[in-house]
Backbone as a ProteinNet text record, in pm:
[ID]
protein_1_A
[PRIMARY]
XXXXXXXXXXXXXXXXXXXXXXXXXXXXXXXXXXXXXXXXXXXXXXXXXXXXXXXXXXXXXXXXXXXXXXXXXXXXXXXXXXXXXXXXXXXXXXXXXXXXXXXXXXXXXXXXXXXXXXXXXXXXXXXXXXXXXXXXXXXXXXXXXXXXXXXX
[TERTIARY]
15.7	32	125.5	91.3	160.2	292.8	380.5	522.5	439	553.8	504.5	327.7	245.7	145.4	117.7	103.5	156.3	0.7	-47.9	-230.2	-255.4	-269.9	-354.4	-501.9	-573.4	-664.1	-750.4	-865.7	-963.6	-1050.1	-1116.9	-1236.7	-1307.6	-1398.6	-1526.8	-1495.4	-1386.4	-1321.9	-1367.7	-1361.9	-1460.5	-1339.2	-1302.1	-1172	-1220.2	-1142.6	-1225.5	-1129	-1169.3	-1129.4	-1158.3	-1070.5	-1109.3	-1227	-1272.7	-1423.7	-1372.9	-1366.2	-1338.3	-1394.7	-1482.1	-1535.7	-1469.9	-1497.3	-1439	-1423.1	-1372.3	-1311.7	-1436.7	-1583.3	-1660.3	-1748	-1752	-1751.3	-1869.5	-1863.8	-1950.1	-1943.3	-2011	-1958.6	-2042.2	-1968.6	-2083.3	-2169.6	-2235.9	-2351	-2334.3	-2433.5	-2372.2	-2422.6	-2355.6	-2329.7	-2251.1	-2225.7	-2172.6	-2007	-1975.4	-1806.2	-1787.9	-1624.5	-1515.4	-1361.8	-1289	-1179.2	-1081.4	-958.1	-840	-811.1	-764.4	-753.5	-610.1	-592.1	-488.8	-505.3	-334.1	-349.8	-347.1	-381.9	-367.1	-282.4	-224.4	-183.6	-217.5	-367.4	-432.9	-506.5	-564.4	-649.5	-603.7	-622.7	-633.8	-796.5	-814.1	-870.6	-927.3	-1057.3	-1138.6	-1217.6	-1308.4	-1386.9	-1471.8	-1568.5	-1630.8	-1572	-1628.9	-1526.9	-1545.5	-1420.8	-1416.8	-1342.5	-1240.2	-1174.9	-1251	-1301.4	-1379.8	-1267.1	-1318.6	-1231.8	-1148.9	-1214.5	-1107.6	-1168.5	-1268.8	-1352.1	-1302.8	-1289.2	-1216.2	-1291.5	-1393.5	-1499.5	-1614.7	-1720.5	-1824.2	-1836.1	-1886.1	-1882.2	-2018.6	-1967.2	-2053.4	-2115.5	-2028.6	-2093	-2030	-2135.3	-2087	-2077	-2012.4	-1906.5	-2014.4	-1994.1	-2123.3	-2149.2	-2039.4	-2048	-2107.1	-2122.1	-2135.2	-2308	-2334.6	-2479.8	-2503.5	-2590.1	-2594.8	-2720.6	-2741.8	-2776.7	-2673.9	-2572.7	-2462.9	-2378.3	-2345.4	-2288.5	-2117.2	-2031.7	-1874.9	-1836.8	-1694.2	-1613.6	-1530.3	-1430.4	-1340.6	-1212.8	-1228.5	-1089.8	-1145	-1271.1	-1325.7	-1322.8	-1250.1	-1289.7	-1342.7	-1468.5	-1608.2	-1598.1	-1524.3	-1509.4	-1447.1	-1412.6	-1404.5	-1533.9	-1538	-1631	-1560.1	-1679.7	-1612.6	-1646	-1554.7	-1570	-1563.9	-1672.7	-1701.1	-1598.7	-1462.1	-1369.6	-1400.4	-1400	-1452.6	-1297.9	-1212.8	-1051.1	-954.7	-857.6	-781.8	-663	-608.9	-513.4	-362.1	-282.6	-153.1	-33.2	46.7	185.7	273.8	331.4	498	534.6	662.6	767.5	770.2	803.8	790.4	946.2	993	1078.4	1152	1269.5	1380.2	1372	1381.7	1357.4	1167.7	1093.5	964.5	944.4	859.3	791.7	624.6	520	453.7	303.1	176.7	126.6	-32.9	-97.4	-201.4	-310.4	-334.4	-418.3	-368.9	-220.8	-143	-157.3	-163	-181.1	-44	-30.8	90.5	72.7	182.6	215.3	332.9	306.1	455.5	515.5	647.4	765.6	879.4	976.6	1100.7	1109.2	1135.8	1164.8	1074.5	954.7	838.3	799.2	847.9	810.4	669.8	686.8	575.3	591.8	581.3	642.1	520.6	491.9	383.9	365.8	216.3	204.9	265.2	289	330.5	301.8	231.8	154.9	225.9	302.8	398.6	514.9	535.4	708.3	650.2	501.1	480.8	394.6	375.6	267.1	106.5	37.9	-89.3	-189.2	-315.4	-397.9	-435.6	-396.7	-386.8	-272.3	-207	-43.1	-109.2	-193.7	-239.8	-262	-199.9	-218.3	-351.7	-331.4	-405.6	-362.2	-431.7	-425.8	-343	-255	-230.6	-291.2	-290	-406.8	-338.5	-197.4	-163.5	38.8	70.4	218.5	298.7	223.6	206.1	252.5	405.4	361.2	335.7	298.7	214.8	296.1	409.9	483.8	613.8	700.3	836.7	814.7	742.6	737.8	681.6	606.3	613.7	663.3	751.5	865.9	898.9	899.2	963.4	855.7	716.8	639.2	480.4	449.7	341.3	197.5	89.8	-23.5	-107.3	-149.4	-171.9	-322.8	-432.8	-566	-498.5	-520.6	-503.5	-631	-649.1	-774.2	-740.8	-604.2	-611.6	-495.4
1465.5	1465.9	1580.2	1674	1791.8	1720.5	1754.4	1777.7	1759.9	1662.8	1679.6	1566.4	1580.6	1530.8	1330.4	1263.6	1156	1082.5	1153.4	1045.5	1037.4	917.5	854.8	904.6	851	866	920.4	1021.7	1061.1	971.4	991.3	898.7	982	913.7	985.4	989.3	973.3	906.3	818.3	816.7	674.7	674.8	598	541.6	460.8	438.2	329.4	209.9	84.2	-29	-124.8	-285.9	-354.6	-465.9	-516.3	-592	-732	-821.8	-975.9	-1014.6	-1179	-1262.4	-1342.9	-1369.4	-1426.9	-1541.8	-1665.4	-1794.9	-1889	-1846	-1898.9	-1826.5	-1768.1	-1662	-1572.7	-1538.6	-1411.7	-1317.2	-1178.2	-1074.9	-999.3	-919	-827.8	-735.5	-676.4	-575.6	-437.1	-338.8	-181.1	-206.7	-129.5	-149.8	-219.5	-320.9	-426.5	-439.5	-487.7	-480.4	-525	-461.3	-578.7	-576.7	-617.7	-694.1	-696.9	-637.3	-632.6	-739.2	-748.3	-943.1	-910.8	-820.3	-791.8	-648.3	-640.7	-505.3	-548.6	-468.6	-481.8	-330.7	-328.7	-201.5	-34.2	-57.6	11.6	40.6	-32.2	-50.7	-136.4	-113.8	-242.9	-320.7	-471.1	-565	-566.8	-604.3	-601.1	-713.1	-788.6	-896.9	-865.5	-1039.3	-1021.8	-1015.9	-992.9	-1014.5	-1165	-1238.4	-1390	-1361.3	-1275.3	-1315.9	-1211.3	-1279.4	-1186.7	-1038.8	-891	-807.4	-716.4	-790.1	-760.3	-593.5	-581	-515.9	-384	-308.9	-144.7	-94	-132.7	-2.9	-91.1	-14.4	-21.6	-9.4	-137.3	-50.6	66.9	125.6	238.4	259.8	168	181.6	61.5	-49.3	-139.1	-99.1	-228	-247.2	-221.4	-109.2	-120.9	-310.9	-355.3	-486.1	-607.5	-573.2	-690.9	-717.4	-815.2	-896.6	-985.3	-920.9	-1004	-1127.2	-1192.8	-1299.1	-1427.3	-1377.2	-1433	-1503.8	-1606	-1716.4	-1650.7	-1637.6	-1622	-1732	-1749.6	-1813.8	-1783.8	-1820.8	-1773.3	-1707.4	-1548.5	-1485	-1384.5	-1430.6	-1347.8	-1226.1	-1175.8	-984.7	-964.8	-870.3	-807.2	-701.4	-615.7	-466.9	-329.7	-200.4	-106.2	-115.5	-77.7	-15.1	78.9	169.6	237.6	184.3	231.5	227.1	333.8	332.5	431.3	387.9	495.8	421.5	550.3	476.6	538.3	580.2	524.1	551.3	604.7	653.4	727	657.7	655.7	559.1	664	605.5	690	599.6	692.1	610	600.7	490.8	474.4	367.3	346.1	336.5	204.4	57.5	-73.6	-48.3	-147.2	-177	-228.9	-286.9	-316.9	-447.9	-477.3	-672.8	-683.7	-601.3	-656.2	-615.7	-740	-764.8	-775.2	-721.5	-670.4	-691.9	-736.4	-730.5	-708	-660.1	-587.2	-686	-637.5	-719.2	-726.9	-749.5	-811.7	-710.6	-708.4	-645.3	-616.5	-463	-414.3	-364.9	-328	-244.1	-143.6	-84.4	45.7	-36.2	-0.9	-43.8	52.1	18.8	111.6	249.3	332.8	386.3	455.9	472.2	519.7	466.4	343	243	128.2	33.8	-50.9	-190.9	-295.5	-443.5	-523.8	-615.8	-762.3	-764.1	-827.6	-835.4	-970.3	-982.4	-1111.1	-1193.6	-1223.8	-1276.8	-1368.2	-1491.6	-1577.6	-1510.9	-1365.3	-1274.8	-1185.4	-1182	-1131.6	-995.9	-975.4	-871.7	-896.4	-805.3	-829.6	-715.7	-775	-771.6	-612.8	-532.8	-376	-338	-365	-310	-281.3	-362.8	-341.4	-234.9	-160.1	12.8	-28.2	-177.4	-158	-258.5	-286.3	-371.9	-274.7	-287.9	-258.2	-225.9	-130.2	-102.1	-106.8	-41.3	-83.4	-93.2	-148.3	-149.4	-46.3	-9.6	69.6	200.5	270	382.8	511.3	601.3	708.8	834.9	804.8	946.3	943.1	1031	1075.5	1003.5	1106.5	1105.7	952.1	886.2	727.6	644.5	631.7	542.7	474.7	367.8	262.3	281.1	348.1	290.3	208.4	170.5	116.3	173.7	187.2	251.6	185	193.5	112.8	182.1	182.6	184	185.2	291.1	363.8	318.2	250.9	214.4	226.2	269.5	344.9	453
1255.2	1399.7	1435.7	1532.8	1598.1	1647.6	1671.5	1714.6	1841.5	1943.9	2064.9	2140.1	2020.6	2033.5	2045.3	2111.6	2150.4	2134.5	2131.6	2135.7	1946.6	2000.8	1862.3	1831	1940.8	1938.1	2111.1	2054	2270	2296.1	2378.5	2470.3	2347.1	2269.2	2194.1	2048	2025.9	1905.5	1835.5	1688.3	1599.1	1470.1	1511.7	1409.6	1351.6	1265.8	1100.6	1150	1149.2	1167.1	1073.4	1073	974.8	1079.8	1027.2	1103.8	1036.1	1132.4	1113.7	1212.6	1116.9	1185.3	1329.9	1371.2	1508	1475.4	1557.1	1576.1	1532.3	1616.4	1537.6	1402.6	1381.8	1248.8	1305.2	1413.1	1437.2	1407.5	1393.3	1362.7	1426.4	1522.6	1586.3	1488.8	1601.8	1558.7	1579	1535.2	1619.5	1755.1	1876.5	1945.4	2014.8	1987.8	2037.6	2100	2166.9	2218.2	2139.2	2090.8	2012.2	2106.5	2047.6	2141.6	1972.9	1994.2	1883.2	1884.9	1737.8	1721.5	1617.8	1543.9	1457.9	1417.3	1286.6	1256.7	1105.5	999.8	861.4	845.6	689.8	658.3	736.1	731.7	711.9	856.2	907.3	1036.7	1151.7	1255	1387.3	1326.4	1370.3	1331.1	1475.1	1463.1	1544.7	1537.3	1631.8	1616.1	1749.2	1752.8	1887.6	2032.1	2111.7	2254.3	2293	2264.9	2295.5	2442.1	2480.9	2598.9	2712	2760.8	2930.4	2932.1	2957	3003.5	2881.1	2753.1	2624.7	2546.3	2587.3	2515.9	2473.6	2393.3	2380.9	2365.9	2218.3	2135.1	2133.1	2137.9	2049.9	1927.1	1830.1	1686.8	1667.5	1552.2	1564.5	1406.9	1314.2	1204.3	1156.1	1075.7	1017	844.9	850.3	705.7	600.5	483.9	385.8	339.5	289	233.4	332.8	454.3	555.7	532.6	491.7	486.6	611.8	679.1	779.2	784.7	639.6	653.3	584.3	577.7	532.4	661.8	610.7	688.9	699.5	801.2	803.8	884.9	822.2	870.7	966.2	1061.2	1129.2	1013.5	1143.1	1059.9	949.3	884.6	746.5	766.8	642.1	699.5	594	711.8	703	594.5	616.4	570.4	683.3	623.8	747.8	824.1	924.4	1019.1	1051.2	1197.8	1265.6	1383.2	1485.6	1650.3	1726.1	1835	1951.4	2048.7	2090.6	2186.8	2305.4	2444.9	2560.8	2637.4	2603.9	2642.3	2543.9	2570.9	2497.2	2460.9	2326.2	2262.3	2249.4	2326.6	2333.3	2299	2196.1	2222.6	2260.6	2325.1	2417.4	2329.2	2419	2356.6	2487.5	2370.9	2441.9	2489.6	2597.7	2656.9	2586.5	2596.4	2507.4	2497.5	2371.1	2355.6	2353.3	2358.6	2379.4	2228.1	2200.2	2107.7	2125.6	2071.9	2127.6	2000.1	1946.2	1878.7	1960.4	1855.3	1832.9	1956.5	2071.7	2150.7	2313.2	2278.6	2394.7	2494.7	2615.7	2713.5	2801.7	2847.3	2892.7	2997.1	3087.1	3222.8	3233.7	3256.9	3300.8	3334.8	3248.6	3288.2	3334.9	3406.9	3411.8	3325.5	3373.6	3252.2	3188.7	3218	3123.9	3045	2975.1	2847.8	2922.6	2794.1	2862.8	2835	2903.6	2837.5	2838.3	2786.3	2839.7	2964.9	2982.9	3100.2	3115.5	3239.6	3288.8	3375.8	3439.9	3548.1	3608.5	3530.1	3589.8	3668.4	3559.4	3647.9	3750.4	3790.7	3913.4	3891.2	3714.8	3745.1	3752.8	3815.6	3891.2	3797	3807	3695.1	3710.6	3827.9	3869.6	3801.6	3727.1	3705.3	3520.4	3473.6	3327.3	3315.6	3215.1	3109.6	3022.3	2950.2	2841.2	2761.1	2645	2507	2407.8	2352	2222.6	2102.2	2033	1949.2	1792.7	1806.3	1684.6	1700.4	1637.2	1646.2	1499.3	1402.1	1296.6	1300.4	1266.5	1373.6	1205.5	1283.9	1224.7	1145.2	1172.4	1166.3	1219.3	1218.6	1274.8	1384.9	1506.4	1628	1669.8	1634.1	1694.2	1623.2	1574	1515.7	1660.6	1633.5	1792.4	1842	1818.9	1949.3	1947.6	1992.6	1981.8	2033.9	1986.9	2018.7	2118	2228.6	2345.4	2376.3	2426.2	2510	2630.8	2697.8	2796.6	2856.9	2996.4	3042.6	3177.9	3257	3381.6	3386
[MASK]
++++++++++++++++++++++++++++++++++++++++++++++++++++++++++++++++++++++++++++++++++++++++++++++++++++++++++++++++++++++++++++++++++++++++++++++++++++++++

Protein backbone atom coordinates (compact mmCIF):
# COMPACT_ATOMS: atom_id res chain seq x y z
CA UNK A 1 0.00 0.00 0.00
CA UNK A 2 1.35 3.61 -1.17
CA UNK A 3 2.06 6.06 1.66
CA UNK A 4 -0.89 8.19 1.81
CA UNK A 5 -3.17 5.64 -0.06
CA UNK A 6 -6.26 4.83 2.23
CA UNK A 7 -8.52 2.46 -0.11
CA UNK A 8 -8.51 -1.07 0.32
CA UNK A 9 -10.25 -1.83 -2.24
CA UNK A 10 -12.42 0.26 -6.08
CA UNK A 11 -15.91 -0.20 -7.40
CA UNK A 12 -14.82 -3.20 -9.96
CA UNK A 13 -12.59 -4.85 -7.62
CA UNK A 14 -12.69 -8.89 -7.02
CA UNK A 15 -11.09 -9.65 -3.77
CA UNK A 16 -10.68 -13.24 -2.62
CA UNK A 17 -12.98 -13.97 0.28
CA UNK A 18 -13.73 -16.86 2.60
CA UNK A 19 -17.42 -18.40 1.48
CA UNK A 20 -19.56 -19.73 4.50
CA UNK A 21 -22.68 -21.41 4.65
CA UNK A 22 -25.39 -19.29 6.14
CA UNK A 23 -27.63 -19.91 9.34
CA UNK A 24 -29.53 -22.26 7.28
CA UNK A 25 -26.56 -23.76 5.36
CA UNK A 26 -27.02 -22.05 2.10
CA UNK A 27 -24.44 -21.09 0.03
CA UNK A 28 -24.83 -18.79 -2.66
CA UNK A 29 -24.19 -19.03 -6.29
CA UNK A 30 -22.17 -16.82 -8.93
CA UNK A 31 -23.88 -14.01 -9.07
CA UNK A 32 -25.56 -13.89 -6.22
CA UNK A 33 -25.50 -11.11 -3.17
CA UNK A 34 -23.56 -11.83 -0.11
CA UNK A 35 -23.69 -9.87 3.12
CA UNK A 36 -20.19 -10.03 5.63
CA UNK A 37 -20.75 -12.32 8.36
CA UNK A 38 -16.97 -12.43 9.73
CA UNK A 39 -13.26 -12.00 9.24
CA UNK A 40 -10.64 -14.98 9.30
CA UNK A 41 -6.77 -14.39 9.20
CA UNK A 42 -6.82 -14.11 5.89
CA UNK A 43 -10.23 -12.90 4.29
CA UNK A 44 -13.64 -11.06 5.29
CA UNK A 45 -16.34 -14.06 5.46
CA UNK A 46 -19.09 -13.80 3.39
CA UNK A 47 -22.49 -15.76 3.20
CA UNK A 48 -26.07 -15.37 1.82
CA UNK A 49 -27.93 -12.08 2.27
CA UNK A 50 -30.12 -13.02 5.40
CA UNK A 51 -30.56 -9.27 6.58
CA UNK A 52 -32.74 -7.07 3.89
CA UNK A 53 -30.17 -4.08 2.66
CA UNK A 54 -26.90 -6.18 3.67
CA UNK A 55 -25.69 -6.97 0.35
CA UNK A 56 -21.88 -5.66 -0.75
CA UNK A 57 -20.61 -8.14 -3.63
CA UNK A 58 -21.57 -10.34 -5.98
CA UNK A 59 -19.67 -13.50 -5.95
CA UNK A 60 -17.78 -13.85 -8.96
CA UNK A 61 -16.00 -17.04 -8.61
CA UNK A 62 -16.81 -19.93 -6.43
CA UNK A 63 -14.73 -22.00 -4.08
CA UNK A 64 -12.80 -24.82 -6.27
CA UNK A 65 -13.82 -27.35 -3.31
CA UNK A 66 -17.57 -26.24 -3.01
CA UNK A 67 -19.90 -29.27 -4.39
CA UNK A 68 -22.96 -28.06 -4.89
CA UNK A 69 -24.80 -31.22 -4.39
CA UNK A 70 -23.54 -31.35 -1.00
CA UNK A 71 -25.60 -30.70 1.97
CA UNK A 72 -23.97 -27.52 4.53
CA UNK A 73 -24.51 -26.73 7.70
CA UNK A 74 -24.74 -23.34 9.37
CA UNK A 75 -21.39 -21.40 9.63
CA UNK A 76 -19.51 -24.21 7.21
CA UNK A 77 -16.75 -22.71 5.30
CA UNK A 78 -17.00 -23.29 1.71
CA UNK A 79 -13.56 -22.27 0.51
CA UNK A 80 -11.96 -18.76 -1.04
CA UNK A 81 -14.09 -17.29 -3.61
CA UNK A 82 -13.98 -14.15 -5.24
CA UNK A 83 -16.34 -11.08 -5.17
CA UNK A 84 -17.53 -8.42 -7.72
CA UNK A 85 -17.69 -5.18 -5.26
CA UNK A 86 -19.70 -2.16 -6.95
CA UNK A 87 -18.43 0.32 -3.96
CA UNK A 88 -15.23 1.25 -2.80
CA UNK A 89 -13.64 -0.11 0.54
CA UNK A 90 -11.72 2.66 2.50
CA UNK A 91 -10.07 2.97 5.75
CA UNK A 92 -10.85 5.22 8.86
CA UNK A 93 -10.19 5.33 11.87
CA UNK A 94 -13.25 4.17 14.50
CA UNK A 95 -14.06 6.62 17.20
CA UNK A 96 -12.70 6.19 20.56
CA UNK A 97 -14.09 3.27 22.70
CA UNK A 98 -15.81 1.76 19.50
CA UNK A 99 -15.50 -1.60 19.05
CA UNK A 100 -16.47 -2.52 15.80
CA UNK A 101 -16.65 -6.17 13.82
CA UNK A 102 -16.85 -7.33 10.40
CA UNK A 103 -20.65 -6.50 9.24
CA UNK A 104 -21.63 -3.83 11.75
CA UNK A 105 -22.78 -0.80 10.15
CA UNK A 106 -21.30 2.86 10.71
CA UNK A 107 -21.81 6.73 10.36
CA UNK A 108 -19.44 9.76 10.39
CA UNK A 109 -18.60 10.64 13.38
CA UNK A 110 -16.97 13.81 14.95
CA UNK A 111 -13.93 14.17 13.90
CA UNK A 112 -13.65 12.35 10.64
CA UNK A 113 -13.76 8.83 12.36
CA UNK A 114 -16.73 6.51 12.31
CA UNK A 115 -18.78 4.79 15.26
CA UNK A 116 -21.92 2.16 15.20
CA UNK A 117 -24.83 2.99 14.01
CA UNK A 118 -27.26 3.71 16.53
CA UNK A 119 -30.73 4.12 15.94
CA UNK A 120 -31.87 4.13 19.67
CA UNK A 121 -28.99 7.38 20.18
CA UNK A 122 -30.76 9.05 17.29
CA UNK A 123 -28.93 8.02 14.16
CA UNK A 124 -31.13 7.72 10.98
CA UNK A 125 -30.82 5.11 8.38
CA UNK A 126 -29.37 8.33 5.88
CA UNK A 127 -26.43 8.94 8.31
CA UNK A 128 -25.04 5.03 7.29
CA UNK A 129 -21.30 5.12 5.48
CA UNK A 130 -21.46 1.44 5.29
CA UNK A 131 -20.76 -2.20 6.74
CA UNK A 132 -17.38 -2.96 7.82
CA UNK A 133 -15.38 -5.10 5.71
CA UNK A 134 -12.52 -5.94 7.74
CA UNK A 135 -11.07 -4.82 11.17
CA UNK A 136 -7.48 -6.51 10.03
CA UNK A 137 -5.32 -3.77 9.26
CA UNK A 138 -2.91 -4.04 6.24
CA UNK A 139 0.12 -2.17 6.94
CA UNK A 140 1.76 0.85 8.82
CA UNK A 141 -0.74 3.23 7.55
CA UNK A 142 -4.10 1.42 8.84
CA UNK A 143 -3.06 0.33 12.11
CA UNK A 144 -6.20 1.57 14.36
CA UNK A 145 -8.42 1.43 11.51
CA UNK A 146 -11.01 -0.47 10.21
CA UNK A 147 -11.94 -1.20 6.49
CA UNK A 148 -15.56 -0.03 5.89
CA UNK A 149 -17.84 -0.21 2.22
CA UNK A 150 -18.27 3.09 1.36
CA UNK A 151 -21.96 3.05 -0.06
CA UNK A 152 -22.61 6.97 0.11
Amino acid sequence: MASGDLSLFEPGDRPTVTLVADSSGNVPDLNDFVELTGENAQHAEVSVVENAGAGVATVARLPDEYDPNASYSAGDVIGEATVLLRHPVDWVTPSDGTDLSPGDLVVSDAGGTVAAYDSAGGDTADMIVGPVWTTIAKGNYTAGKVAVVRRN
